[in-house]
Amino acid sequence: MLLIPAIDLKEGQCVRLRQGRMDDSTHFSDNPVDVARRWVDAGAQRLHLVDLDGAFAGRPENRQVIATIAATFPDLAIQVGGGIRDRETVMQYLDSGIQYVIIGTKAITTPHFLEDICLEFPGHVMLGLDARDGHLAVDGWSKLHHQSPADFAKKIAHVGIEAVIFTDIARDGMMAGFNAEATAELARAIEVPVIASGGISSVEDLKRLCAVEKDGVSGAIIGRALYEGSLDLAESRRLVEQYQQEFA
């Protein structure tokens, strides 16, 4: 079970949003590289970077900061999402040392784009599915799509994606616990690993996370809980190892 600290970028700074609202952000640091170092020192095996400005603009806006983090930690696996909607952006991120690009909105609005990118860059593409009230959300979570995450994933999972990152927007940044049921439902629907996101904030959440590992949930992205101290990364990793033994 991989625990992945999140670094959300807004105007070059590290912030956290509540339910994806840009007007409800909490500033945590002016130096995202220092934040990345904090998680690396705590034992992070991967980082999750989100270009929030890019997600709304439809193009990268924090590319330089992301490239700097990748250059500072060349041996660390990094996954990036937010505003990745063309081949050139994918190439630039991978060339800068990013291991995984996350395609969200463009995968839903133009499914053949995801398939083309997976064919050209095998092993480096993830699908980001964000949901509100059971429906997919696109364009920085500002618009709802008619399909459910599970229905869409079943149609597209065969193209060669490395993983699906699933976020319940209602839980994101709210410290209210993650949606284990919806996450497990999605994981059971496809044969691609699912990474949980949104609301993981307590030791009980870690235990629930390990309980759905058997369904195909392979990891979790943790944000506000790490920044506000309700979870400690090193201790969380130790607890996950303990819980995995209980559910084995």
mmCIF file of C-alpha atoms in Angstrom:
data_model
loop_
_atom_site.group_PDB
_atom_site.id
_atom_site.type_symbol
_atom_site.label_atom_id
_atom_site.label_comp_id
_atom_site.label_asym_id
_atom_site.label_seq_id
_atom_site.Cartn_x
_atom_site.Cartn_y
_atom_site.Cartn_z
ATOM 1 C CA MET A 1 0.000 0.000 0.000
ATOM 2 C CA LEU A 2 1.661 3.164 -1.236
ATOM 3 C CA LEU A 3 1.092 6.388 0.738
ATOM 4 C CA ILE A 4 1.672 9.388 -1.508
ATOM 5 C CA PRO A 5 1.964 12.936 -0.107
ATOM 6 C CA ALA A 6 0.242 15.570 -2.233
ATOM 7 C CA ILE A 7 1.702 18.935 -3.171
ATOM 8 C CA ASP A 8 -0.934 21.199 -4.695
ATOM 9 C CA LEU A 9 0.459 24.210 -6.530
ATOM 10 C CA LYS A 10 -1.248 27.559 -6.914
ATOM 11 C CA GLU A 11 0.744 30.512 -8.272
ATOM 12 C CA GLY A 12 3.957 28.691 -7.390
ATOM 13 C CA GLN A 13 2.971 28.119 -3.771
ATOM 14 C CA CYS A 14 1.916 25.033 -1.855
ATOM 15 C CA VAL A 15 -1.759 25.168 -0.890
ATOM 16 C CA ARG A 16 -4.681 22.873 -0.120
ATOM 17 C CA LEU A 17 -8.203 23.404 -1.408
ATOM 18 C CA ARG A 18 -11.505 22.378 0.112
ATOM 19 C CA GLN A 19 -13.723 20.405 -2.288
ATOM 20 C CA GLY A 20 -11.697 21.704 -5.227
ATOM 21 C CA ARG A 21 -12.717 25.342 -4.782
ATOM 22 C CA MET A 22 -9.964 27.768 -5.776
ATOM 23 C CA ASP A 23 -11.576 30.446 -3.596
ATOM 24 C CA ASP A 24 -11.262 28.221 -0.513
ATOM 25 C CA SER A 25 -7.545 27.514 -0.293
ATOM 26 C CA THR A 26 -5.167 27.267 2.654
ATOM 27 C CA HIS A 27 -1.611 28.445 2.104
ATOM 28 C CA PHE A 28 1.055 26.157 3.554
ATOM 29 C CA SER A 29 4.367 27.212 2.021
ATOM 30 C CA ASP A 30 6.014 29.605 -0.412
ATOM 31 C CA ASN A 31 8.626 26.940 -1.186
ATOM 32 C CA PRO A 32 7.235 23.698 -2.644
ATOM 33 C CA VAL A 33 10.766 22.265 -2.956
ATOM 34 C CA ASP A 34 11.183 22.478 0.814
ATOM 35 C CA VAL A 35 7.793 20.793 1.240
ATOM 36 C CA ALA A 36 8.880 17.996 -1.092
ATOM 37 C CA ARG A 37 12.075 17.573 0.919
ATOM 38 C CA ARG A 38 10.026 17.276 4.099
ATOM 39 C CA TRP A 39 8.070 14.336 2.669
ATOM 40 C CA VAL A 40 11.168 12.721 1.185
ATOM 41 C CA ASP A 41 12.914 12.925 4.550
ATOM 42 C CA ALA A 42 9.851 11.266 6.128
ATOM 43 C CA GLY A 43 10.202 8.301 3.780
ATOM 44 C CA ALA A 44 7.903 9.148 0.863
ATOM 45 C CA GLN A 45 8.396 6.769 -2.051
ATOM 46 C CA ARG A 46 6.396 8.919 -4.442
ATOM 47 C CA LEU A 47 4.968 12.448 -4.635
ATOM 48 C CA HIS A 48 1.681 13.584 -6.142
ATOM 49 C CA LEU A 49 1.939 17.062 -7.680
ATOM 50 C CA VAL A 50 -1.101 18.979 -8.902
ATOM 51 C CA ASP A 51 -0.998 22.132 -11.006
ATOM 52 C CA LEU A 52 -4.219 23.698 -9.743
ATOM 53 C CA ASP A 53 -3.911 26.745 -11.977
ATOM 54 C CA GLY A 54 -3.288 24.428 -14.914
ATOM 55 C CA ALA A 55 -6.381 22.348 -14.150
ATOM 56 C CA PHE A 56 -8.575 25.426 -14.526
ATOM 57 C CA ALA A 57 -6.626 27.051 -17.372
ATOM 58 C CA GLY A 58 -6.342 23.849 -19.397
ATOM 59 C CA ARG A 59 -2.567 24.236 -19.770
ATOM 60 C CA PRO A 60 0.428 23.990 -17.401
ATOM 61 C CA GLU A 61 0.920 27.047 -15.195
ATOM 62 C CA ASN A 62 3.358 25.703 -12.571
ATOM 63 C CA ARG A 63 5.632 23.714 -14.875
ATOM 64 C CA GLN A 64 8.855 25.349 -13.701
ATOM 65 C CA VAL A 65 8.217 24.575 -10.031
ATOM 66 C CA ILE A 66 7.371 20.986 -10.921
ATOM 67 C CA ALA A 67 10.531 20.644 -13.025
ATOM 68 C CA THR A 68 12.601 22.022 -10.145
ATOM 69 C CA ILE A 69 11.173 19.446 -7.719
ATOM 70 C CA ALA A 70 11.902 16.651 -10.215
ATOM 71 C CA ALA A 71 15.480 17.881 -10.705
ATOM 72 C CA THR A 72 16.050 18.190 -6.946
ATOM 73 C CA PHE A 73 14.904 14.609 -6.308
ATOM 74 C CA PRO A 74 15.909 12.700 -9.456
ATOM 75 C CA ASP A 75 15.525 9.258 -7.861
ATOM 76 C CA LEU A 76 12.022 9.894 -6.538
ATOM 77 C CA ALA A 77 8.933 8.758 -8.451
ATOM 78 C CA ILE A 78 6.668 11.741 -9.150
ATOM 79 C CA GLN A 79 3.193 11.815 -10.648
ATOM 80 C CA VAL A 80 1.752 15.059 -12.017
ATOM 81 C CA GLY A 81 -1.766 16.154 -12.896
ATOM 82 C CA GLY A 82 -3.563 19.347 -13.795
ATOM 83 C CA GLY A 83 -3.911 20.842 -17.257
ATOM 84 C CA ILE A 84 -2.277 17.993 -19.201
ATOM 85 C CA ARG A 85 -4.300 18.069 -22.396
ATOM 86 C CA ASP A 86 -1.868 17.657 -25.275
ATOM 87 C CA ARG A 87 1.043 15.464 -26.378
ATOM 88 C CA GLU A 88 3.609 18.253 -26.065
ATOM 89 C CA THR A 89 2.861 18.752 -22.370
ATOM 90 C CA VAL A 90 3.185 15.018 -21.728
ATOM 91 C CA MET A 91 6.574 14.962 -23.479
ATOM 92 C CA GLN A 92 7.843 18.005 -21.596
ATOM 93 C CA TYR A 93 6.920 16.534 -18.218
ATOM 94 C CA LEU A 94 8.455 13.146 -18.951
ATOM 95 C CA ASP A 95 11.596 14.782 -20.346
ATOM 96 C CA SER A 96 11.929 16.816 -17.127
ATOM 97 C CA GLY A 97 12.100 13.646 -15.022
ATOM 98 C CA ILE A 98 8.460 13.109 -14.127
ATOM 99 C CA GLN A 99 7.603 9.398 -14.060
ATOM 100 C CA TYR A 100 3.818 9.563 -14.441
ATOM 101 C CA VAL A 101 1.425 12.022 -16.046
ATOM 102 C CA ILE A 102 -2.210 12.022 -14.976
ATOM 103 C CA ILE A 103 -4.793 12.607 -17.687
ATOM 104 C CA GLY A 104 -8.173 13.702 -16.392
ATOM 105 C CA THR A 105 -10.468 16.029 -18.304
ATOM 106 C CA LYS A 106 -9.011 15.265 -21.744
ATOM 107 C CA ALA A 107 -9.412 11.516 -21.159
ATOM 108 C CA ILE A 108 -13.126 12.000 -20.522
ATOM 109 C CA THR A 109 -13.875 14.520 -23.265
ATOM 110 C CA THR A 110 -11.565 12.916 -25.857
ATOM 111 C CA PRO A 111 -11.007 9.238 -24.955
ATOM 112 C CA HIS A 112 -8.879 8.477 -28.018
ATOM 113 C CA PHE A 113 -6.323 11.002 -26.743
ATOM 114 C CA LEU A 114 -5.719 8.852 -23.667
ATOM 115 C CA GLU A 115 -5.346 5.757 -25.827
ATOM 116 C CA ASP A 116 -2.859 7.492 -28.140
ATOM 117 C CA ILE A 117 -0.767 8.753 -25.213
ATOM 118 C CA CYS A 118 -0.717 5.304 -23.586
ATOM 119 C CA LEU A 119 0.488 3.762 -26.835
ATOM 120 C CA GLU A 120 3.240 6.331 -27.272
ATOM 121 C CA PHE A 121 4.361 6.492 -23.638
ATOM 122 C CA PRO A 122 3.631 3.046 -22.162
ATOM 123 C CA GLY A 123 4.091 2.742 -18.410
ATOM 124 C CA HIS A 124 3.898 6.485 -17.793
ATOM 125 C CA VAL A 125 0.201 7.362 -17.983
ATOM 126 C CA MET A 126 -2.422 7.386 -15.237
ATOM 127 C CA LEU A 127 -6.110 8.214 -15.448
ATOM 128 C CA GLY A 128 -7.538 10.738 -13.026
ATOM 129 C CA LEU A 129 -11.226 10.284 -12.237
ATOM 130 C CA ASP A 130 -12.854 12.854 -9.991
ATOM 131 C CA ALA A 131 -16.461 12.473 -8.892
ATOM 132 C CA ARG A 132 -19.157 14.506 -7.225
ATOM 133 C CA ASP A 133 -22.460 12.842 -6.271
ATOM 134 C CA GLY A 134 -21.566 9.794 -8.370
ATOM 135 C CA HIS A 135 -20.833 11.754 -11.566
ATOM 136 C CA LEU A 136 -17.488 12.542 -13.152
ATOM 137 C CA ALA A 137 -16.242 16.113 -12.828
ATOM 138 C CA VAL A 138 -14.047 17.853 -15.408
ATOM 139 C CA ASP A 139 -12.332 21.200 -16.067
ATOM 140 C CA GLY A 140 -10.857 21.597 -12.609
ATOM 141 C CA TRP A 141 -13.956 20.006 -11.039
ATOM 142 C CA SER A 142 -16.087 22.901 -12.286
ATOM 143 C CA LYS A 143 -18.369 20.825 -14.549
ATOM 144 C CA LEU A 144 -20.152 17.499 -14.123
ATOM 145 C CA HIS A 145 -20.211 14.736 -16.747
ATOM 146 C CA HIS A 146 -23.130 12.324 -17.183
ATOM 147 C CA GLN A 147 -21.063 9.147 -16.687
ATOM 148 C CA SER A 148 -20.159 7.471 -13.413
ATOM 149 C CA PRO A 149 -16.483 6.745 -12.636
ATOM 150 C CA ALA A 150 -16.978 2.961 -12.773
ATOM 151 C CA ASP A 151 -18.844 3.044 -16.096
ATOM 152 C CA PHE A 152 -16.227 5.233 -17.732
ATOM 153 C CA ALA A 153 -13.301 3.263 -16.294
ATOM 154 C CA LYS A 154 -14.680 -0.018 -17.616
ATOM 155 C CA LYS A 155 -14.787 1.459 -21.122
ATOM 156 C CA ILE A 156 -11.264 2.875 -21.062
ATOM 157 C CA ALA A 157 -9.176 0.706 -18.709
ATOM 158 C CA HIS A 158 -7.991 -1.570 -21.535
ATOM 159 C CA VAL A 159 -5.882 1.141 -23.221
ATOM 160 C CA GLY A 160 -2.829 0.584 -21.017
ATOM 161 C CA ILE A 161 -3.080 3.026 -18.112
ATOM 162 C CA GLU A 162 -0.839 2.344 -15.122
ATOM 163 C CA ALA A 163 -3.412 3.234 -12.485
ATOM 164 C CA VAL A 164 -6.617 5.127 -11.835
ATOM 165 C CA ILE A 165 -6.580 7.917 -9.272
ATOM 166 C CA PHE A 166 -10.058 8.306 -7.823
ATOM 167 C CA THR A 167 -11.103 11.404 -5.890
ATOM 168 C CA ASP A 168 -14.423 12.007 -4.187
ATOM 169 C CA ILE A 169 -14.577 15.792 -4.426
ATOM 170 C CA ALA A 170 -17.017 16.127 -1.532
ATOM 171 C CA ARG A 171 -14.399 14.578 0.774
ATOM 172 C CA ASP A 172 -11.324 16.326 -0.637
ATOM 173 C CA GLY A 173 -9.665 18.657 1.847
ATOM 174 C CA MET A 174 -12.498 18.243 4.334
ATOM 175 C CA MET A 175 -10.767 15.862 6.802
ATOM 176 C CA ALA A 176 -13.964 13.798 6.803
ATOM 177 C CA GLY A 177 -12.657 10.381 5.828
ATOM 178 C CA PHE A 178 -12.332 8.893 2.356
ATOM 179 C CA ASN A 179 -15.089 7.205 0.385
ATOM 180 C CA ALA A 180 -13.983 3.603 0.828
ATOM 181 C CA GLU A 181 -17.157 2.161 -0.684
ATOM 182 C CA ALA A 182 -16.980 4.074 -3.969
ATOM 183 C CA THR A 183 -13.233 3.521 -4.226
ATOM 184 C CA ALA A 184 -13.577 -0.231 -3.731
ATOM 185 C CA GLU A 185 -16.496 -0.378 -6.178
ATOM 186 C CA LEU A 186 -14.362 1.247 -8.859
ATOM 187 C CA ALA A 187 -11.413 -1.037 -8.127
ATOM 188 C CA ARG A 188 -13.586 -4.148 -8.425
ATOM 189 C CA ALA A 189 -14.924 -2.960 -11.781
ATOM 190 C CA ILE A 190 -11.524 -2.917 -13.499
ATOM 191 C CA GLU A 191 -8.229 -4.804 -13.415
ATOM 192 C CA VAL A 192 -6.111 -1.662 -13.164
ATOM 193 C CA PRO A 193 -4.824 -0.594 -9.712
ATOM 194 C CA VAL A 194 -6.812 2.215 -8.082
ATOM 195 C CA ILE A 195 -5.253 4.925 -5.927
ATOM 196 C CA ALA A 196 -7.595 6.520 -3.394
ATOM 197 C CA SER A 197 -7.699 10.281 -2.936
ATOM 198 C CA GLY A 198 -9.756 12.755 -0.963
ATOM 199 C CA GLY A 199 -10.434 12.882 2.758
ATOM 200 C CA ILE A 200 -7.901 10.435 4.231
ATOM 201 C CA SER A 201 -7.292 11.996 7.607
ATOM 202 C CA SER A 202 -7.121 9.459 10.430
ATOM 203 C CA VAL A 203 -5.658 6.167 11.595
ATOM 204 C CA GLU A 204 -9.107 4.633 11.081
ATOM 205 C CA ASP A 205 -8.955 5.733 7.436
ATOM 206 C CA LEU A 206 -5.638 3.905 7.057
ATOM 207 C CA LYS A 207 -7.213 0.746 8.410
ATOM 208 C CA ARG A 208 -10.188 1.079 6.040
ATOM 209 C CA LEU A 209 -7.726 1.629 3.218
ATOM 210 C CA CYS A 210 -5.932 -1.643 3.953
ATOM 211 C CA ALA A 211 -9.281 -3.434 4.188
ATOM 212 C CA VAL A 212 -10.051 -2.606 0.531
ATOM 213 C CA GLU A 213 -6.593 -3.525 -0.750
ATOM 214 C CA LYS A 214 -8.000 -6.929 -1.713
ATOM 215 C CA ASP A 215 -10.432 -5.136 -4.050
ATOM 216 C CA GLY A 216 -7.566 -3.624 -6.033
ATOM 217 C CA VAL A 217 -6.812 -0.403 -4.133
ATOM 218 C CA SER A 218 -3.035 -0.097 -4.234
ATOM 219 C CA GLY A 219 -2.332 3.263 -2.648
ATOM 220 C CA ALA A 220 -3.603 6.558 -1.328
ATOM 221 C CA ILE A 221 -2.855 10.231 -1.800
ATOM 222 C CA ILE A 222 -2.778 12.171 1.457
ATOM 223 C CA GLY A 223 -2.884 15.941 1.632
ATOM 224 C CA ARG A 224 -4.317 18.183 4.340
ATOM 225 C CA ALA A 225 -3.978 15.533 7.066
ATOM 226 C CA LEU A 226 -0.190 15.583 6.664
ATOM 227 C CA TYR A 227 0.027 19.365 6.549
ATOM 228 C CA GLU A 228 -2.162 19.891 9.608
ATOM 229 C CA GLY A 229 -0.567 17.037 11.560
ATOM 230 C CA SER A 230 -3.482 14.664 12.068
ATOM 231 C CA LEU A 231 -1.359 12.031 10.298
ATOM 232 C CA ASP A 232 2.404 11.580 10.402
ATOM 233 C CA LEU A 233 3.812 10.062 7.223
ATOM 234 C CA ALA A 234 6.432 7.818 8.805
ATOM 235 C CA GLU A 235 4.026 6.554 11.467
ATOM 236 C CA SER A 236 1.289 6.060 8.870
ATOM 237 C CA ARG A 237 3.580 3.874 6.796
ATOM 238 C CA ARG A 238 4.332 1.760 9.883
ATOM 239 C CA LEU A 239 0.643 1.399 10.698
ATOM 240 C CA VAL A 240 -0.217 0.402 7.130
ATOM 241 C CA GLU A 241 2.332 -2.406 7.274
ATOM 242 C CA GLN A 242 0.718 -3.573 10.524
ATOM 243 C CA TYR A 243 -2.817 -3.433 9.129
ATOM 244 C CA GLN A 244 -1.806 -5.231 5.954
ATOM 245 C CA GLN A 245 -0.702 -8.164 8.079
ATOM 246 C CA GLU A 246 -4.070 -8.169 9.848
ATOM 247 C CA PHE A 247 -5.994 -8.304 6.557
ATOM 248 C CA ALA A 248 -3.634 -10.768 4.847
#
